Short mmCIF file of C-alpha atoms in Angstrom, two decimals:
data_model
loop_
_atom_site.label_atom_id
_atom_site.label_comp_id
_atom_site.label_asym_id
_atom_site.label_seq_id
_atom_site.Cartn_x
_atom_site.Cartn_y
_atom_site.Cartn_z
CA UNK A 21 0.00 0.00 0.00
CA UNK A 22 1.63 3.49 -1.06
CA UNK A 23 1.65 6.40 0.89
CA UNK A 24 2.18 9.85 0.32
CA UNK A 25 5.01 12.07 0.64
CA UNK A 26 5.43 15.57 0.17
CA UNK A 27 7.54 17.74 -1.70
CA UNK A 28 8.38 21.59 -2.01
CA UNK A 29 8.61 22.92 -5.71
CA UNK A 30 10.57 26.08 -6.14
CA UNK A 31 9.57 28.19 -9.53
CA UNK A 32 11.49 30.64 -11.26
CA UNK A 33 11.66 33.69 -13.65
CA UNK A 34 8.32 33.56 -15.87
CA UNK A 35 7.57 30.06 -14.39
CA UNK A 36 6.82 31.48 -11.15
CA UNK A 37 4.37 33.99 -13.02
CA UNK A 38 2.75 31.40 -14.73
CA UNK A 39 2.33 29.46 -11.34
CA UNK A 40 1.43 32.88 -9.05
CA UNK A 41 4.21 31.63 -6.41
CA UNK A 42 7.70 31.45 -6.15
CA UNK A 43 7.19 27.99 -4.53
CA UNK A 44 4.43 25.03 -3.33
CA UNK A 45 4.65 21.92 -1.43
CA UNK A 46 2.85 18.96 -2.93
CA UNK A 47 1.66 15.85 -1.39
CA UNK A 48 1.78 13.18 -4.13
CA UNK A 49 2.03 9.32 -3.89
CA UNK A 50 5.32 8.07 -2.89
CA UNK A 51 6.82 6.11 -6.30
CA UNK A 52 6.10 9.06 -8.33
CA UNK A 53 8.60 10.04 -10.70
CA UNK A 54 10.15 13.09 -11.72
CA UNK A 55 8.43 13.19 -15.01
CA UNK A 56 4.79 11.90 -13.66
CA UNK A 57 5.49 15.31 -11.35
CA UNK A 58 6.01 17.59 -14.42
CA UNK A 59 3.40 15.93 -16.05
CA UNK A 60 1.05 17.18 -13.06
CA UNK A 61 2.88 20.76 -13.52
CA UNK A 62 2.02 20.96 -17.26
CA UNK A 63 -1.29 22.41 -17.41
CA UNK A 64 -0.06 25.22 -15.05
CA UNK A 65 3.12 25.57 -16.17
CA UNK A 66 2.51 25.49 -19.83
CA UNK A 67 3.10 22.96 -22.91
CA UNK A 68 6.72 23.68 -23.34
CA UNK A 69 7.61 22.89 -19.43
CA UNK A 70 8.39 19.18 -21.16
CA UNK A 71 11.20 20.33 -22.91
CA UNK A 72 12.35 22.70 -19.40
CA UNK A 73 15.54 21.19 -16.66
CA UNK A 74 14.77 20.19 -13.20
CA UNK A 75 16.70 19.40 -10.55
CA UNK A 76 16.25 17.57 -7.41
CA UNK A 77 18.07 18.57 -3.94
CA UNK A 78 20.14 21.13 -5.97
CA UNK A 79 21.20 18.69 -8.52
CA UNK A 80 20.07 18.12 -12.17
CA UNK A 81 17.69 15.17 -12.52
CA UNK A 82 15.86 13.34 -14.78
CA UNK A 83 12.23 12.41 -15.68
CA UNK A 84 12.80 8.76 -14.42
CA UNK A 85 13.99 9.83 -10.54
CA UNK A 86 11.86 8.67 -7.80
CA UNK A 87 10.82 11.53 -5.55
CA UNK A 88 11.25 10.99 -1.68
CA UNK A 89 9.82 12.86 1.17
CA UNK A 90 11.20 16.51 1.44
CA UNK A 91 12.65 16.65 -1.74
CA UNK A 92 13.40 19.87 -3.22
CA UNK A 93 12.59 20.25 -6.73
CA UNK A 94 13.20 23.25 -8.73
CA UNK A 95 11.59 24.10 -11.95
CA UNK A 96 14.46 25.41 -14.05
CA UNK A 97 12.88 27.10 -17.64
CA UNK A 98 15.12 28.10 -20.27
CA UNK A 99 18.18 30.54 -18.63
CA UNK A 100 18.93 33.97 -19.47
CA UNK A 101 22.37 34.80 -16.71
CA UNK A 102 25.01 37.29 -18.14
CA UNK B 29 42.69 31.01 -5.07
CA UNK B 30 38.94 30.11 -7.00
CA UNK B 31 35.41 32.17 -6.31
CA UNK B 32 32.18 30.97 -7.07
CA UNK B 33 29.64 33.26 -6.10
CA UNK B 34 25.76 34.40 -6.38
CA UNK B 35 25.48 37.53 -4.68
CA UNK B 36 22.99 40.65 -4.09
CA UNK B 37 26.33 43.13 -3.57
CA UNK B 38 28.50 44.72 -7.00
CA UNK B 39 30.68 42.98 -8.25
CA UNK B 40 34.45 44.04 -6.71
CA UNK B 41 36.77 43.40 -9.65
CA UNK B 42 39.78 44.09 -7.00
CA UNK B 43 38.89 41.57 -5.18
CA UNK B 44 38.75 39.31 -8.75
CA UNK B 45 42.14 40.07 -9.61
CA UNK B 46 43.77 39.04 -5.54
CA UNK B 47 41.88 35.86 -6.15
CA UNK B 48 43.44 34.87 -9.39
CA UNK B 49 47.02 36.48 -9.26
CA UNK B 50 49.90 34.06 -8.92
CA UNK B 51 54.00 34.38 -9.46
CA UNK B 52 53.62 31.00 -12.01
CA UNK B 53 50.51 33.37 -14.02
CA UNK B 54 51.96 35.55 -17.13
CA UNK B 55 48.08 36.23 -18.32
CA UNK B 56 44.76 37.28 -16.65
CA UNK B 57 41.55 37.76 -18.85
CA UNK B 58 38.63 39.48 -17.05
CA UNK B 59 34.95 39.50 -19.17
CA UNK B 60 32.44 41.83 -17.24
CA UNK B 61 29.19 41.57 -18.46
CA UNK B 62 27.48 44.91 -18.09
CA UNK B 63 24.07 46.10 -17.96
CA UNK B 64 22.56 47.92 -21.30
CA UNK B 65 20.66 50.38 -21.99
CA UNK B 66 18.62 49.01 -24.57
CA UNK B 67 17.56 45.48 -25.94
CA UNK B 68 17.18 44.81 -29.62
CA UNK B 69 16.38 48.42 -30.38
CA UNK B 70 14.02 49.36 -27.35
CA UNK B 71 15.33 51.24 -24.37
CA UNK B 72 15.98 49.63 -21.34
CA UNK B 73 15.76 51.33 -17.65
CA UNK B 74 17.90 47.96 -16.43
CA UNK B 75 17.54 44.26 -15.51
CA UNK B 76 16.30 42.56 -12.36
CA UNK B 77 18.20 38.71 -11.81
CA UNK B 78 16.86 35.70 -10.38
CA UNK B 79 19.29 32.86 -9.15
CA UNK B 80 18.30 30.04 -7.63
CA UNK B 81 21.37 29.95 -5.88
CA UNK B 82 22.54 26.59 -4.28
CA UNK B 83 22.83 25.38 -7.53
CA UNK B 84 23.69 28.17 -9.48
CA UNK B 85 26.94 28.26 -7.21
CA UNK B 86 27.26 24.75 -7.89
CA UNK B 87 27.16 24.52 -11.33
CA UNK B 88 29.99 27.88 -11.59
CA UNK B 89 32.06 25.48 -9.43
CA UNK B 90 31.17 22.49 -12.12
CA UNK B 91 32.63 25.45 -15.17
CA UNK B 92 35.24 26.64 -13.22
CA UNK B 93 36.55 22.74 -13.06
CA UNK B 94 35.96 22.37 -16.74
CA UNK B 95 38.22 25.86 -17.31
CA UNK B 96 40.92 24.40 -15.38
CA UNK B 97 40.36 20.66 -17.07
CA UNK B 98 40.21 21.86 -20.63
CA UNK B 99 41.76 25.35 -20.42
CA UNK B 100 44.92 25.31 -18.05
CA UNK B 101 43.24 27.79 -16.08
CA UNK B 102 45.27 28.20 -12.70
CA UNK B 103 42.71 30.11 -10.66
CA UNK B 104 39.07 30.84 -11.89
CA UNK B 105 36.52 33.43 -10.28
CA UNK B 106 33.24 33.47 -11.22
CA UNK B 107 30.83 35.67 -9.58
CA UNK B 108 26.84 36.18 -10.66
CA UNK B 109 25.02 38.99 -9.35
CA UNK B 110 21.00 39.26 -8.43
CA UNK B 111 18.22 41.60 -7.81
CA UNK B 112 17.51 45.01 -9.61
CA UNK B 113 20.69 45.79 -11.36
CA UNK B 114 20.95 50.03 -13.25
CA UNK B 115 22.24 50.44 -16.45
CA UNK B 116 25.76 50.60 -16.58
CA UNK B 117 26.24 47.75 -13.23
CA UNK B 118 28.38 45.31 -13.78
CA UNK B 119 26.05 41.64 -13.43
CA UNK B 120 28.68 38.94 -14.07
CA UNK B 121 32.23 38.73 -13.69
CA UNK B 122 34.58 35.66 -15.23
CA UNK B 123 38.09 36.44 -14.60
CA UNK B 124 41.00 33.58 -15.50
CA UNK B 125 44.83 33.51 -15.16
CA UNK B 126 46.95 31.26 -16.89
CA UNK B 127 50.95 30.80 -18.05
CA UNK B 128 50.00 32.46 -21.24
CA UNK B 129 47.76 34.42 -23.14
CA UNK B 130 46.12 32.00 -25.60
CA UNK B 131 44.57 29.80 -22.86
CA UNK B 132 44.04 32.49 -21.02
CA UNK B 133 41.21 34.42 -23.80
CA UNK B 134 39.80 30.80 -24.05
CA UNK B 135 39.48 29.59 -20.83
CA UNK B 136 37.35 33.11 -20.56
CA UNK B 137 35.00 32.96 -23.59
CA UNK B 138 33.92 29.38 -23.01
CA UNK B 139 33.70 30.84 -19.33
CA UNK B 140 30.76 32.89 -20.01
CA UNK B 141 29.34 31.00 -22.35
CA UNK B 142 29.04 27.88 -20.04
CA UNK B 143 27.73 30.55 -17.23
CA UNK B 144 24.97 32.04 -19.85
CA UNK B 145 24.31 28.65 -21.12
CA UNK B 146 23.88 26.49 -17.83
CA UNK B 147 23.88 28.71 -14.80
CA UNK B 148 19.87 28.90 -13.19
CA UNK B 149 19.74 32.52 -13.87
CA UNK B 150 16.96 34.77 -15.05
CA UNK B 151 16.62 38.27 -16.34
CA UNK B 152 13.71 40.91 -16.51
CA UNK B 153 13.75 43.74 -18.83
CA UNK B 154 12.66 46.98 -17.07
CA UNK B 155 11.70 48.59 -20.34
CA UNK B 156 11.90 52.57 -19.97
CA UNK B 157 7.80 52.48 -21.44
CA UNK B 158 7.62 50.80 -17.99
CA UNK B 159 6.86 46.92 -18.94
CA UNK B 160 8.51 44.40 -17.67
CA UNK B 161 9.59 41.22 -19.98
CA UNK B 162 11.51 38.05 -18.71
CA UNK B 163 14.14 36.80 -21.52
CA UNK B 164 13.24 33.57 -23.05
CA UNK B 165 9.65 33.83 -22.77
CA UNK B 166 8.17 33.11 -25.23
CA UNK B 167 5.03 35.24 -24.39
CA UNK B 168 7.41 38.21 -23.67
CA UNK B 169 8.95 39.11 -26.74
CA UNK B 170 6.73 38.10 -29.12
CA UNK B 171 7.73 34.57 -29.74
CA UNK B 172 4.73 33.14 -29.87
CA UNK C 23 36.90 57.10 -23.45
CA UNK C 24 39.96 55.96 -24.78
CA UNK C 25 43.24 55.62 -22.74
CA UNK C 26 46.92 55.23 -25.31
CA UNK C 27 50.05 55.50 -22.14
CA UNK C 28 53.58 54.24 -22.07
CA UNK C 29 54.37 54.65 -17.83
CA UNK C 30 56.61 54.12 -15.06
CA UNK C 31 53.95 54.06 -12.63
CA UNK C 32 51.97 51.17 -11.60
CA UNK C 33 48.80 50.55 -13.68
CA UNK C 34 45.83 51.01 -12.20
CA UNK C 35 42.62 48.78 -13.33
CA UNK C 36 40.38 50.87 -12.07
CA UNK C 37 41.18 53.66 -13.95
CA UNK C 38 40.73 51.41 -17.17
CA UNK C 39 37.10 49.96 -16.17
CA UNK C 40 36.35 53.79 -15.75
CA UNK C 41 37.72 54.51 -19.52
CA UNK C 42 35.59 51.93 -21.15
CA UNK C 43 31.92 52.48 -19.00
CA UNK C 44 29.30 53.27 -21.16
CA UNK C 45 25.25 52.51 -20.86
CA UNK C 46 25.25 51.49 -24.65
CA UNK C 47 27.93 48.77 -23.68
CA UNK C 48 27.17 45.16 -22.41
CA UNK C 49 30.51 43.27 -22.62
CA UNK C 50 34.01 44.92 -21.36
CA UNK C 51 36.95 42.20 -21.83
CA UNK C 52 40.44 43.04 -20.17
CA UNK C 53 43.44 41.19 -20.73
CA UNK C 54 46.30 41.58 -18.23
CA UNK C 55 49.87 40.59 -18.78
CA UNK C 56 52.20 39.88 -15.61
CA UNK C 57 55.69 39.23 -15.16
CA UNK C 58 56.03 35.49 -14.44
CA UNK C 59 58.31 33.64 -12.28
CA UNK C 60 60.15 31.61 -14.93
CA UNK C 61 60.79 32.17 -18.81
CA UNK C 62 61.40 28.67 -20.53
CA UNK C 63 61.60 26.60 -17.55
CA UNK C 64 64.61 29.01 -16.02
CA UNK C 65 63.86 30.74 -13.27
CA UNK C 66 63.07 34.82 -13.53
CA UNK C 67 63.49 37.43 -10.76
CA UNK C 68 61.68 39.70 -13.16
CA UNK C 69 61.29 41.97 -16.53
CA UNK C 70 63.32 45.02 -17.30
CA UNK C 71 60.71 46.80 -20.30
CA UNK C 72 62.60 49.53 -22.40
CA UNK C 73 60.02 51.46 -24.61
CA UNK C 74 61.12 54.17 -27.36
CA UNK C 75 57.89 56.07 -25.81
CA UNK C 76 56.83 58.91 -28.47
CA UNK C 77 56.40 56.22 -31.30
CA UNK C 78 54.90 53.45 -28.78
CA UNK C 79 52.04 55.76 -27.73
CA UNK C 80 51.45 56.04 -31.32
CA UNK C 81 51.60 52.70 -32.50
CA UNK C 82 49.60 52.19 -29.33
CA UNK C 83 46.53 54.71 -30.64
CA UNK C 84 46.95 53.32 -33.98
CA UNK C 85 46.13 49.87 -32.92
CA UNK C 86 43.02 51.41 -30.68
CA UNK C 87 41.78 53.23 -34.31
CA UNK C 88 41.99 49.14 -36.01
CA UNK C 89 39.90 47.59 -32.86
CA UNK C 90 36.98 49.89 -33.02
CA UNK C 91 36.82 49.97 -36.96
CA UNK C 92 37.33 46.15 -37.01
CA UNK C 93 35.59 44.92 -33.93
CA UNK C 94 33.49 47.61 -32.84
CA UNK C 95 35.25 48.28 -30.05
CA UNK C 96 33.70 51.41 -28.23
CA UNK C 97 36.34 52.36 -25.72
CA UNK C 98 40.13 51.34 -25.87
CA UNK C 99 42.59 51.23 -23.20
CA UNK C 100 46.05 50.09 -23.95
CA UNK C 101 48.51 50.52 -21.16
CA UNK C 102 52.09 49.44 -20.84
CA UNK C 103 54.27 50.03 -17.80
CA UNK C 104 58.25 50.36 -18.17
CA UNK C 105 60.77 49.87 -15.94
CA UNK C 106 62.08 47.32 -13.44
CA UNK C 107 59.23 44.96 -12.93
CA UNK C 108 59.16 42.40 -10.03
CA UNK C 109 57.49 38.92 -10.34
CA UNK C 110 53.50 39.59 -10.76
CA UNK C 111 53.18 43.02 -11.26
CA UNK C 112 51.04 43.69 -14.47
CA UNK C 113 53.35 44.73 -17.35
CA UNK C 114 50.46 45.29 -20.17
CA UNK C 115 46.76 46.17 -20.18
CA UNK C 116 44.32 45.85 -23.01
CA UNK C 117 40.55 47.15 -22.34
CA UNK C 118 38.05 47.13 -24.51
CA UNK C 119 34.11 47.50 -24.56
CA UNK C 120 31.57 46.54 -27.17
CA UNK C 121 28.01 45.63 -27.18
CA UNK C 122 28.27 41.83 -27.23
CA UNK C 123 30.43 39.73 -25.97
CA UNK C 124 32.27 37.72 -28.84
CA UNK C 125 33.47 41.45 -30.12
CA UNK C 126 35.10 42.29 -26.60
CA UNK C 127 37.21 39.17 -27.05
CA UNK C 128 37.74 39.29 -30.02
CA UNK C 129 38.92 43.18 -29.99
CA UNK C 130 41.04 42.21 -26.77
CA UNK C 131 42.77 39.50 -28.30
CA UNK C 132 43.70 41.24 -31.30
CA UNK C 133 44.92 44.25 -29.34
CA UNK C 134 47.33 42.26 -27.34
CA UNK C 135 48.87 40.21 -30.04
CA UNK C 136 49.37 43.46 -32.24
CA UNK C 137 50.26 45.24 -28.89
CA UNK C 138 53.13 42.47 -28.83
CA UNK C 139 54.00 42.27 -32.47
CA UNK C 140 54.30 45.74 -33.04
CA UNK C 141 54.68 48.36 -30.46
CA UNK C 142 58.71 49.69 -29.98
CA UNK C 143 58.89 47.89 -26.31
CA UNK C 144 61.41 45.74 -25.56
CA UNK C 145 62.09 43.05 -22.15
CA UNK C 146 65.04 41.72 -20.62
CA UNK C 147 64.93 38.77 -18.17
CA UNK C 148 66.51 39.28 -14.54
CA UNK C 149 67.89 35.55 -13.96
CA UNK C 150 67.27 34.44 -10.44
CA UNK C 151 71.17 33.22 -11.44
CA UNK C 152 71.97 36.61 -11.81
CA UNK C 153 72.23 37.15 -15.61
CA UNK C 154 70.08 39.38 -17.68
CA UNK C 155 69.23 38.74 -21.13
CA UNK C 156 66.85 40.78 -23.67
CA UNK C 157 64.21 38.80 -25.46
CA UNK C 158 64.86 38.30 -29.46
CA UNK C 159 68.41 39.38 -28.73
CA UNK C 160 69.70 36.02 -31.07
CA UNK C 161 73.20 35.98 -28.58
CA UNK C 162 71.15 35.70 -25.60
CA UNK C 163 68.71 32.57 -25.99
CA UNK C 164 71.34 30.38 -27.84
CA UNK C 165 69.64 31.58 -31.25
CA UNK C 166 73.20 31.51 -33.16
CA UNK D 26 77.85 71.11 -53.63
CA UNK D 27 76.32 69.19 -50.80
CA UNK D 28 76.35 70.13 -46.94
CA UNK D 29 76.50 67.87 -43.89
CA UNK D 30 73.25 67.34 -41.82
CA UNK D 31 73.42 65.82 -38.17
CA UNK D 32 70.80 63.58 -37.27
CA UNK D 33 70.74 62.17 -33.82
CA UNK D 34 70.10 58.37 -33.77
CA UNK D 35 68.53 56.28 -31.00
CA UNK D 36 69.22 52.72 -29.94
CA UNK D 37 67.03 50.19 -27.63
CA UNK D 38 67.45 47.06 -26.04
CA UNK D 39 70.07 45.12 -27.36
CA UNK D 40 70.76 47.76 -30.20
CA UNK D 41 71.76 49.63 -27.72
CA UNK D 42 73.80 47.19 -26.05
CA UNK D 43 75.69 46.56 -29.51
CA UNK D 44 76.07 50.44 -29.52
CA UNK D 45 77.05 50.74 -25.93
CA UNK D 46 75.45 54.14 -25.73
CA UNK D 47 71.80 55.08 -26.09
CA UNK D 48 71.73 57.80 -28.61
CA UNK D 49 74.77 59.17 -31.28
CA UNK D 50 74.76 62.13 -33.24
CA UNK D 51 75.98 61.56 -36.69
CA UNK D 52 77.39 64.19 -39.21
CA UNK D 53 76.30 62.58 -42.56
CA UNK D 54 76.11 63.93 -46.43
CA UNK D 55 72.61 66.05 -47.46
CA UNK D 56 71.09 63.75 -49.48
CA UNK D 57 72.09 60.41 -47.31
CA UNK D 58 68.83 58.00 -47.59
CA UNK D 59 67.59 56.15 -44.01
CA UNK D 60 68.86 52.64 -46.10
CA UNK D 61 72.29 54.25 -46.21
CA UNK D 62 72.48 55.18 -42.83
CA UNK D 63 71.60 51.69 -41.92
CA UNK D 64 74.09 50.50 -43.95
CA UNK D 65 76.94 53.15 -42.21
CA UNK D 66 75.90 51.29 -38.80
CA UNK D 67 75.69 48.12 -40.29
CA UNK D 68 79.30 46.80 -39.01
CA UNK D 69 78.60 47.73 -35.31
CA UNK D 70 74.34 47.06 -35.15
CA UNK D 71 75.32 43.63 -36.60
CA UNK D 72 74.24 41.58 -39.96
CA UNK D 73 70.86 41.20 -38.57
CA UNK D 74 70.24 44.78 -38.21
CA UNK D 75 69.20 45.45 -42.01
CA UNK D 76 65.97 43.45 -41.01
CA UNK D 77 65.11 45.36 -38.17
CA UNK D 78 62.97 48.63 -38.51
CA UNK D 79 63.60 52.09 -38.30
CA UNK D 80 61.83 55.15 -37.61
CA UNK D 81 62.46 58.70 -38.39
CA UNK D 82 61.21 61.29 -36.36
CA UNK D 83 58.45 58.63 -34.35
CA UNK D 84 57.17 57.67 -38.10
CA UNK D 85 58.14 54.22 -39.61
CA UNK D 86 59.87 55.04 -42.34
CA UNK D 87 61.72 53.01 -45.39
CA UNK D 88 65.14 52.67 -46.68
CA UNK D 89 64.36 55.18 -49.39
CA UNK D 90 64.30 57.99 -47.24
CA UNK D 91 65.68 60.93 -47.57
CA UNK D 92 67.01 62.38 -43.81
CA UNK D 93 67.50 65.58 -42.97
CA UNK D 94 68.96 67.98 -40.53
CA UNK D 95 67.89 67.42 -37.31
CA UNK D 96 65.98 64.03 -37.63
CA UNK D 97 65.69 61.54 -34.78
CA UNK D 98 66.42 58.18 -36.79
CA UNK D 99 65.59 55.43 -34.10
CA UNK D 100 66.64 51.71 -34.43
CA UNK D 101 63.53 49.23 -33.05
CA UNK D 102 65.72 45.97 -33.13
CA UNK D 103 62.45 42.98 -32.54
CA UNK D 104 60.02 44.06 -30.29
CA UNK D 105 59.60 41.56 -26.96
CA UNK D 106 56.79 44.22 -25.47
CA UNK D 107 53.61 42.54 -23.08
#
């Protein structure tokens, strides 16, 4: 039987404008992936959020990474630094 | 001696040029990026950055490795800043030294590129007609 | 502003990152040459730099008037100090600013190699052995 | 009938060196080109010296060149600047 865990989400530049906060905790069944997460984001987030990086814990991840309790995940869209 | 830093404060290029001197070092390229006035023709009042900065300061630690991997770079110091920036401030700083000049101006150049490329950074547009517009949105400039 | 000096004195970064601000400018690249601790694996106390100054300053301006017509430089600061130089202090500066970054490194790097190629300055080695011996000079690098 | 003409001449680095003095005035012909003056220090600058470049009055200038009174010729042996 699964349980649920709960993670924070952290959103940046125009992601956090399309989402109305700069982050959001989310309690979602423990297994879920990475990508099942952004899949849940999409609607919100917009169509090309697919195609955006994420990272977990301050590290780059990818779609297939299991999410555990208090993980930090950060929505990273397309950069702009210099 | 290497700095990797996200910061609210300018930018001290003094303090750049301590960090990477060394008696074995016969060149030392700085690149200062530099706040506009204007963006693709319209006028600009200045840029506001957002970091998210654990792993912004990470990944300038990862490029700093790769300078010294691929480039010979002795010391690296790269330094991001954040928050409302004027026209004119100085938002990113990449300064290298190495035993000569060659390395030195590539070491550099792919330094800022990596940084502009890979670093979780994001810039508003404070247009002087008073919008704002976040780079790479595609709803901001008109991409869509 | 642009900045064209042969000196004694110490040279001063500052003073260069001054020269080159501009709001219309988003990319400033500096190149700094030091005096190194070795030439050719043989150990160096430091660089004697002759100049024949009236011409240098010249040739110095001249190559300033070829980085803004070819690379768009904006502002141009070439700076080279003469004199007794001990290990680490900066012997050359090139600064340039543009509006993008791939012209300030490119407009650096040419000014330092034609800074180098060209200009009437000249360096001889202090041997931590206690020899001297000017650079090109065929007799003193076992060139004959 | 042709006058003399002094023209002080400069050496650097190892020039100078070769010269063992920094700057010589020369009494030479009206009419002497900057080649021929070359050529007159020739024996002392050293074989390599006719590749070198010289300036006249803080212009580059050619072996054509006619000098006259007065002119600063100055001997730029290769340049090790940077």
């Amino acid at each position: 039987m699964s349980q649920d865990i709960t993670v924070t989400t952290l959103f940046f530049s125009f992601a956090a404008d399309r989402m109305n906060c700069r982050n959001k905790n989310y309690v979602i069944p423990q297994g879920t992936t990475l990508g099942e997460m952004v899949h849940l984001l999409q609607p919100q987030l917009g169509p090309d959020s697919t195609h955006w990086l994420y990272s977990v814990n301050e590290e780059w991840a990818s779609g297939e990474r299991p999410l555990e309790d208090g993980d930090e995940i950060a929505v990273i869209p397309p950069v702009s630094g210099g | 001696m290497d700095v990797y830093r996200i910061t609210k404060e300018p930018i001290d290029v003094e303090e750049a040029l301590q960090a990477i001197a060394d008696p074995a070092v016969g060149a030392q390229a700085i690149f200062l990026g530099t706040v506009r006035n204007e963006f693709e023709g319209k006028s600009s009042q200045g840029l506001y950055y957002d970091a998210y900065v654990g792993l912004a300061e990470k990944e300038l630690a990862q490029i700093g490795a790769e300078l010294k991997d691929e480039f010979g770079a002795r010391h690296v110091v790269l330094i991001h800043r954040t928050g409302d920036l004027p026209v004119g401030a100085i938002s990113v700083l990449v300064a290298v030294s190495t035993g000569h000049r060659p390395e030195a101006f590539e070491a550099a150049r792919h330094g800022i590129d990596r940084v502009k490329a890979r670093v979780p950074i994001w810039k508003k547009e404070h247009w002087s007609d008073g919008g704002d517009a976040w780079h790479h949105d595609p709803t901001a400039f008109g991409l869509t």
